[in-house]
Structures are given as structure tokens and as C-alpha cells.
mmCIF file of C-alpha atoms in Angstrom:
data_model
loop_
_atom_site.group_PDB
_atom_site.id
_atom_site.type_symbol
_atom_site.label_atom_id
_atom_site.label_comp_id
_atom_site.label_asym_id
_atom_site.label_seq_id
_atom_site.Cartn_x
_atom_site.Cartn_y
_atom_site.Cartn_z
ATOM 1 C CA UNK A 1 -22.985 21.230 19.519
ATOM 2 C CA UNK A 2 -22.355 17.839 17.429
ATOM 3 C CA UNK A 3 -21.584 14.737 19.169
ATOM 4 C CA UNK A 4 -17.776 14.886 18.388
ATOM 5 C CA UNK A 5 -17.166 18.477 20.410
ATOM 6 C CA UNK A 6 -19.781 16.930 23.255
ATOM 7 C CA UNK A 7 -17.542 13.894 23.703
ATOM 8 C CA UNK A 8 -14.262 15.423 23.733
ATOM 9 C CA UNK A 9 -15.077 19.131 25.289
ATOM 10 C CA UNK A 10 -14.247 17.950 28.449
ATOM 11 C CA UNK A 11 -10.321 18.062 27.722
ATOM 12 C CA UNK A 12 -9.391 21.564 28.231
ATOM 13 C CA UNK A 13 -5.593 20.399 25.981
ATOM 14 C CA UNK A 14 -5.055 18.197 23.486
ATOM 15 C CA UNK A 15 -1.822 16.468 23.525
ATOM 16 C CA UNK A 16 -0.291 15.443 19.630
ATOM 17 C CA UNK A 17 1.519 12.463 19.784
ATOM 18 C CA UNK A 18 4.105 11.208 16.869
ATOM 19 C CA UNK A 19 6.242 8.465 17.319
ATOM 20 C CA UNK A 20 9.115 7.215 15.132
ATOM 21 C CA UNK A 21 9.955 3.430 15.895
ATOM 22 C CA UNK A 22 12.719 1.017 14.385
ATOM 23 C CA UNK A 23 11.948 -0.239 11.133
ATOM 24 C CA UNK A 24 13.286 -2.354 7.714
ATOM 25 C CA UNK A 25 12.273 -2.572 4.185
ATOM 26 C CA UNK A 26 13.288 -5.785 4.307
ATOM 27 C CA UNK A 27 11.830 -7.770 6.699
ATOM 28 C CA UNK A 28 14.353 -8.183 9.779
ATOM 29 C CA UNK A 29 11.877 -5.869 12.051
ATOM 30 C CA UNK A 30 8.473 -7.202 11.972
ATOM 31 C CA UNK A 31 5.570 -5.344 12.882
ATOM 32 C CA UNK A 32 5.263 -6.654 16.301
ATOM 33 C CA UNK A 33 8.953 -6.367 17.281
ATOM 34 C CA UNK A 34 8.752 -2.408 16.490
ATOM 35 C CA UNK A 35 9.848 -0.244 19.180
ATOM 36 C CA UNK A 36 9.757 3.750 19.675
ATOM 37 C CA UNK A 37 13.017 5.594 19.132
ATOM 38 C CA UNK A 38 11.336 8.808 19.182
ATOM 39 C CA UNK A 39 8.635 10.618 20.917
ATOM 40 C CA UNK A 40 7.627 13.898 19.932
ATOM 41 C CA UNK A 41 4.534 15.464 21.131
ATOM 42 C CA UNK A 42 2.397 19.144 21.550
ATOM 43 C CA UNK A 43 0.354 20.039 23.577
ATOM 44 C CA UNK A 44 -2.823 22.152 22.027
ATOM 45 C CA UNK A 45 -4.560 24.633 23.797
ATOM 46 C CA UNK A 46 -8.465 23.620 22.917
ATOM 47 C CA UNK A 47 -9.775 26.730 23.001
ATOM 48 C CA UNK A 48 -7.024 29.065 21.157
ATOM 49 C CA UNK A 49 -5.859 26.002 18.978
ATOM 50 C CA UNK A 50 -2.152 26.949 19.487
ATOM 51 C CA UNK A 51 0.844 25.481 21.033
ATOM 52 C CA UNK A 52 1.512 25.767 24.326
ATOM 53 C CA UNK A 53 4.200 23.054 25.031
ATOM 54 C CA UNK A 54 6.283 20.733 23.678
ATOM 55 C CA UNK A 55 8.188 17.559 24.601
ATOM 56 C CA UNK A 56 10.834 15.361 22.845
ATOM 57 C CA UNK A 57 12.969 12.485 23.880
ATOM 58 C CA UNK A 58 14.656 9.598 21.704
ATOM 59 C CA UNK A 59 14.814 5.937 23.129
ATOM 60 C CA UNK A 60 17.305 3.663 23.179
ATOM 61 C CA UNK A 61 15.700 0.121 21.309
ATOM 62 C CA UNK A 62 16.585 -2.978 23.211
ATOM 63 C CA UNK A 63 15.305 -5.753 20.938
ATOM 64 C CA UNK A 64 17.133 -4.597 17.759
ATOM 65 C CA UNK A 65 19.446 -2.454 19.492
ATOM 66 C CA UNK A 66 20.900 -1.382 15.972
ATOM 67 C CA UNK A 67 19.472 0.856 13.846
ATOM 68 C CA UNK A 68 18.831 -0.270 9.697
ATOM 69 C CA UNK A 69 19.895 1.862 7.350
ATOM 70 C CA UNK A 70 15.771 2.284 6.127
ATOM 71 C CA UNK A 71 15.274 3.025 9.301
ATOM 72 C CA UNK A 72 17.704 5.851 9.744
ATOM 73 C CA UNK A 73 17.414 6.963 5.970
ATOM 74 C CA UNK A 74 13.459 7.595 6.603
ATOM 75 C CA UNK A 75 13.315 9.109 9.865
ATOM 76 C CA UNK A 76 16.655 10.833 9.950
ATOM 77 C CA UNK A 77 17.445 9.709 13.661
ATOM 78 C CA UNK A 78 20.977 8.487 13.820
ATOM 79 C CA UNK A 79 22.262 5.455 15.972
ATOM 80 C CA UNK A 80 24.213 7.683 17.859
ATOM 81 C CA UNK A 81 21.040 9.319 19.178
ATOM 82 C CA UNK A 82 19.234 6.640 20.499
ATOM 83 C CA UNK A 83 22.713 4.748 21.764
ATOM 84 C CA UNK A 84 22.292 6.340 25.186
ATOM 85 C CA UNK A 85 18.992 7.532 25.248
ATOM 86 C CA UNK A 86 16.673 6.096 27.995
ATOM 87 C CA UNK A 87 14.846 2.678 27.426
ATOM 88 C CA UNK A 88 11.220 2.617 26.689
ATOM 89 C CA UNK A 89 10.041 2.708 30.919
ATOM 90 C CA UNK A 90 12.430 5.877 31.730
ATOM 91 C CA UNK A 91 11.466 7.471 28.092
ATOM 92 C CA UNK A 92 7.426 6.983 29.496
ATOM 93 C CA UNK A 93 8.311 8.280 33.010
ATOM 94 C CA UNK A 94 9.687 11.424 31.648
ATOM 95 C CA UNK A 95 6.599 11.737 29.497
ATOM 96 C CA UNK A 96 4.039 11.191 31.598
ATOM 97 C CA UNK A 97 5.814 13.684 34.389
ATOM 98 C CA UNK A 98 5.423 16.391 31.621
ATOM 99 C CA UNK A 99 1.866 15.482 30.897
ATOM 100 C CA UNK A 100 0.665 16.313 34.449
ATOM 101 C CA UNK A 101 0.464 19.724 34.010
ATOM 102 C CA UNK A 102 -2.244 19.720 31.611
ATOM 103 C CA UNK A 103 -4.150 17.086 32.373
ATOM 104 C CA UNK A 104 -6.812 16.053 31.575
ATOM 105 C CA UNK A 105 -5.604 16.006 27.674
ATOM 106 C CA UNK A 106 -6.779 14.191 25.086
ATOM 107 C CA UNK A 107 -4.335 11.892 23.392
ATOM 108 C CA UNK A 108 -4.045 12.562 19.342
ATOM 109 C CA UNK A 109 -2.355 11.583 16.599
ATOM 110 C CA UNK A 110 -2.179 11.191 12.766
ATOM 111 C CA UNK A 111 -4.142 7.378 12.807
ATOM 112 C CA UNK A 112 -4.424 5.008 15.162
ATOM 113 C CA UNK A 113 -0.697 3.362 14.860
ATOM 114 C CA UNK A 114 0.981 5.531 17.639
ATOM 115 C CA UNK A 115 -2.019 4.434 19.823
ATOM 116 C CA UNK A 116 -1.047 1.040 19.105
ATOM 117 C CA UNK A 117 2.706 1.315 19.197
ATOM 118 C CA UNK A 118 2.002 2.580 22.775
ATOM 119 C CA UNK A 119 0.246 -0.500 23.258
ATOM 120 C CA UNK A 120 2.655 -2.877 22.349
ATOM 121 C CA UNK A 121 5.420 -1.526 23.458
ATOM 122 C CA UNK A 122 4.091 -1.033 27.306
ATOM 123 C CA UNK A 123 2.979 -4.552 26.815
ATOM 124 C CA UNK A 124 6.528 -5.850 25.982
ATOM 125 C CA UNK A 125 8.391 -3.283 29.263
ATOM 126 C CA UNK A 126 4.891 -4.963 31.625
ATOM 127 C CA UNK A 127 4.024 -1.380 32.332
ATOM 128 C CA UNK A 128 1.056 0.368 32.604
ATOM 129 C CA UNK A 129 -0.512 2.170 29.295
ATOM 130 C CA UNK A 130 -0.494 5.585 30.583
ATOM 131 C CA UNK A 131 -3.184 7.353 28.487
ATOM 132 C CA UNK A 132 -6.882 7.217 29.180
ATOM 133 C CA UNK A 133 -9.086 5.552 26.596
ATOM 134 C CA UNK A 134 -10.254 8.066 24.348
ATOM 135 C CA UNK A 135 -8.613 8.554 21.231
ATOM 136 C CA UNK A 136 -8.792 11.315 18.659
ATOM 137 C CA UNK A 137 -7.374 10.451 15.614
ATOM 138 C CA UNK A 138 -6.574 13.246 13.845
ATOM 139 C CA UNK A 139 -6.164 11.553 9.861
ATOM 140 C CA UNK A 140 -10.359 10.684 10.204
ATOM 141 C CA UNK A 141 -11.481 14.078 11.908
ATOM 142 C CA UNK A 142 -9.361 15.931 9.648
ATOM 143 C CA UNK A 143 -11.021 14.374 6.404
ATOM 144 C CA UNK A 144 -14.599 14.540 8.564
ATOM 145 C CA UNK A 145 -14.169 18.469 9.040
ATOM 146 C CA UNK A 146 -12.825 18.987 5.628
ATOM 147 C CA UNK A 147 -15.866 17.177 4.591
ATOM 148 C CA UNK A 148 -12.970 14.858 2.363
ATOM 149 C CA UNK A 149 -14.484 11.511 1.388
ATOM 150 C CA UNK A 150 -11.002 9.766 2.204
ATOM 151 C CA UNK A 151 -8.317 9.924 4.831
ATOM 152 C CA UNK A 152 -4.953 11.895 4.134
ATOM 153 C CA UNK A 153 -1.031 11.376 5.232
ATOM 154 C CA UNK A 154 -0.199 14.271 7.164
ATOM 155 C CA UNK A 155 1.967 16.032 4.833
ATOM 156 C CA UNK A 156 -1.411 15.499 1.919
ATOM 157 C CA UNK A 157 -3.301 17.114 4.612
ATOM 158 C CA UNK A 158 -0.780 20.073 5.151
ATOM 159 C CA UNK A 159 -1.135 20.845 1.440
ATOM 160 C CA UNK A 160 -4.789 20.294 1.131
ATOM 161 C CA UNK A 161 -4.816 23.321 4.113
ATOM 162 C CA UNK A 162 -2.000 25.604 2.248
ATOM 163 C CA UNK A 163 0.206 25.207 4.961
ATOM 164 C CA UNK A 164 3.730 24.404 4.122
ATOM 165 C CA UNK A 165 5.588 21.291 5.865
ATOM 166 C CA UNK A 166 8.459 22.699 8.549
ATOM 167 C CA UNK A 167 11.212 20.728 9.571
ATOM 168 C CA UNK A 168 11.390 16.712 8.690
ATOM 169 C CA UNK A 169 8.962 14.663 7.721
ATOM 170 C CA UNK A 170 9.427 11.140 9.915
ATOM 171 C CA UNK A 171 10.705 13.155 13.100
ATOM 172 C CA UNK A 172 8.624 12.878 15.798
ATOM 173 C CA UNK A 173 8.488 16.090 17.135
ATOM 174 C CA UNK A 174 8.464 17.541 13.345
ATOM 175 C CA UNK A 175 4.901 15.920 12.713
ATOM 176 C CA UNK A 176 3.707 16.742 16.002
ATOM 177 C CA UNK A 177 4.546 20.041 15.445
ATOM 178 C CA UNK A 178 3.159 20.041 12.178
ATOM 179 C CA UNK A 179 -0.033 18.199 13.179
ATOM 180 C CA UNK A 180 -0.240 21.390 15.813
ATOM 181 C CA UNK A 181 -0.124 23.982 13.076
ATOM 182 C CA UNK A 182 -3.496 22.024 11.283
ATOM 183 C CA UNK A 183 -5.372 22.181 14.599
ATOM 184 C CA UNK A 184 -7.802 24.517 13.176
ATOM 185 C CA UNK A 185 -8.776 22.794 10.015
ATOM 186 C CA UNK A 186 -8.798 19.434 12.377
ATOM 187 C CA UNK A 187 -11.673 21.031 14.475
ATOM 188 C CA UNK A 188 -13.300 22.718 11.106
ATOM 189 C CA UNK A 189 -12.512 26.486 12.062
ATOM 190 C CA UNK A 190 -11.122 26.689 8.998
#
């Protein structure tokens, strides 16, 4: 067994996270005043690679309450959507609640930004980052499996494994859904 299946055999689900988060082509977000608008996540079955559950909630930002139009245009979520969604704490609470059922999981996603969005934003609410330490990010193990000498966007790697994209590209619960369907080529069964 290599060292990559050692480490991370001990999670019996993985759970694929994509976020969506405010941003602007032209500068009136900045990087560290993102927030999440969108969670979207799956939760993987290790052994049968498949889909078991799935979880989605918007969020309602609170320091640029108002949505861009880049924003909106890219990931398709409308103001109205977020406008009465929970804040970032409920949004987490709800989350978390629905991850208890299969824990342990091990937290996923296409890089390492939704890891870090996490971060930051649980920073800003002073709450508690609610996933363990370990990490698999899915863009590197992907090209690692593949045996690809350099990291692909999700929809690249969808292609690459002759899988078509579903739904829309820049919704979280889209990717994560999609990021589900490449679980096999992620772990190098196919």
C-alpha cells in the first residue's frame, strides 16, 4: 500500500468541499475580505467511490453585503439568494451537524483555497475551524494518479477523464458534485 492510501485509509468517507465566495474583477473585494456565499459539499463513500450524501446552503455576506455583478455573472448565485440566507456561524453549524454522521471524513477539495477560505473566514466570525488537519487536495492527487506532470482546473480534469461537466461550473454544490463523479480517477482506479 503507498504512503498516500496508508495516511488517509483511516477515513472510512471523504467529504468534497466547494465553496463560492464574494468576489470583483476590479478590486473592491480583496483577497482577504472574501467571504463564502455558498457551500456545496459530497460526501464519498471510500470504498465504493460513490455518493452517498449531499449538502448545500448559501450565506448571507456581512462585510460586502452586496453582491458585484463579476461576482454574480461567474458563479450564477443571485443577491436574492444569499439576502436571507444564514451568516457564516449558523451556515457552519448546519454543516458541521450534517457532517456527524460520517465522521471521521476526510476534508477535500479542488486546491487548497477552500481550506483557506475556511480559515479566514472562521477567523473573522472567532469560531472554531471545524475540520481536522488533514487535507486532501484533490487538483495534486488527481495529476499524481494520472501520472500528469502539472495540476488541472476541475473542469480540465473532467475532460482529461471523458467525463462531461453537469450542472454549473462556479456553483458550489455543482463542482462538488462534479469533483464526486472523478473520485475514481482521483484514487487511480481508473
Amino acid at each position: 500500500m503507498n504512503q498516500f492510501m496508508e495516511e488517509y485509509c483511516q477515513y472510512p468517507y471523504f467529504l468534497i468541499i466547494d465553496l463560492e465566495a464574494t468576489c470583483c474583477n476590479r478590486q473592491s473585494v480583496t483577497r482577504n475580505e472574501m467571504e463564502i456565499i455558498e457551500i456545496g459539499a459530497v460526501i464519498v463513500d471510500r470504498d465504493s467511490l460513490s455518493a452517498v450524501d449531499e449538502f448545500q446552503t448559501f450565506i448571507q455576506p456581512v462585510r460586502h453585503p452586496q453582491l458585484t455583478p463579476f461576482c454574480t455573472e461567474l458563479t450564477s448565485i443571485q443577491q436574492s439568494e444569499v439576502a436571507d440566507a444564514p451568516q457564516f456561524p449558523a451556515a457552519l453549524s448546519l454543516l458541521t451537524e450534517w457532517m456527524a454522521s460520517y465522521a471521521p471524513a476526510l476534508f477535500c477539495s479542488w486546491g487548497d483555497y477552500d481550506k483557506s477560505q475556511f480559515q479566514q473566514d472562521c477567523r473573522y466570525h472567532q469560531i472554531p475551524y471545524p475540520f481536522p488537519s488533514a487535507h486532501l487536495n484533490l487538483k495534486k492527487q488527481f495529476s499524481r494518479a494520472q501520472g500528469y506532470p502539472k495540476n488541472y482546473g476541475m473542469a480540465r480534469a473532467l475532460k482529461l477523464a471523458g467525463i462531461s461537466l453537469e450542472g454549473t461550473h462556479h456553483r458550489g454544490i455543482d463542482d462538488a458534485r462534479n469533483m464526486a463523479r472523478l473520485m475514481p480517477w482521483i484514487m487511480g482506479k481508473k
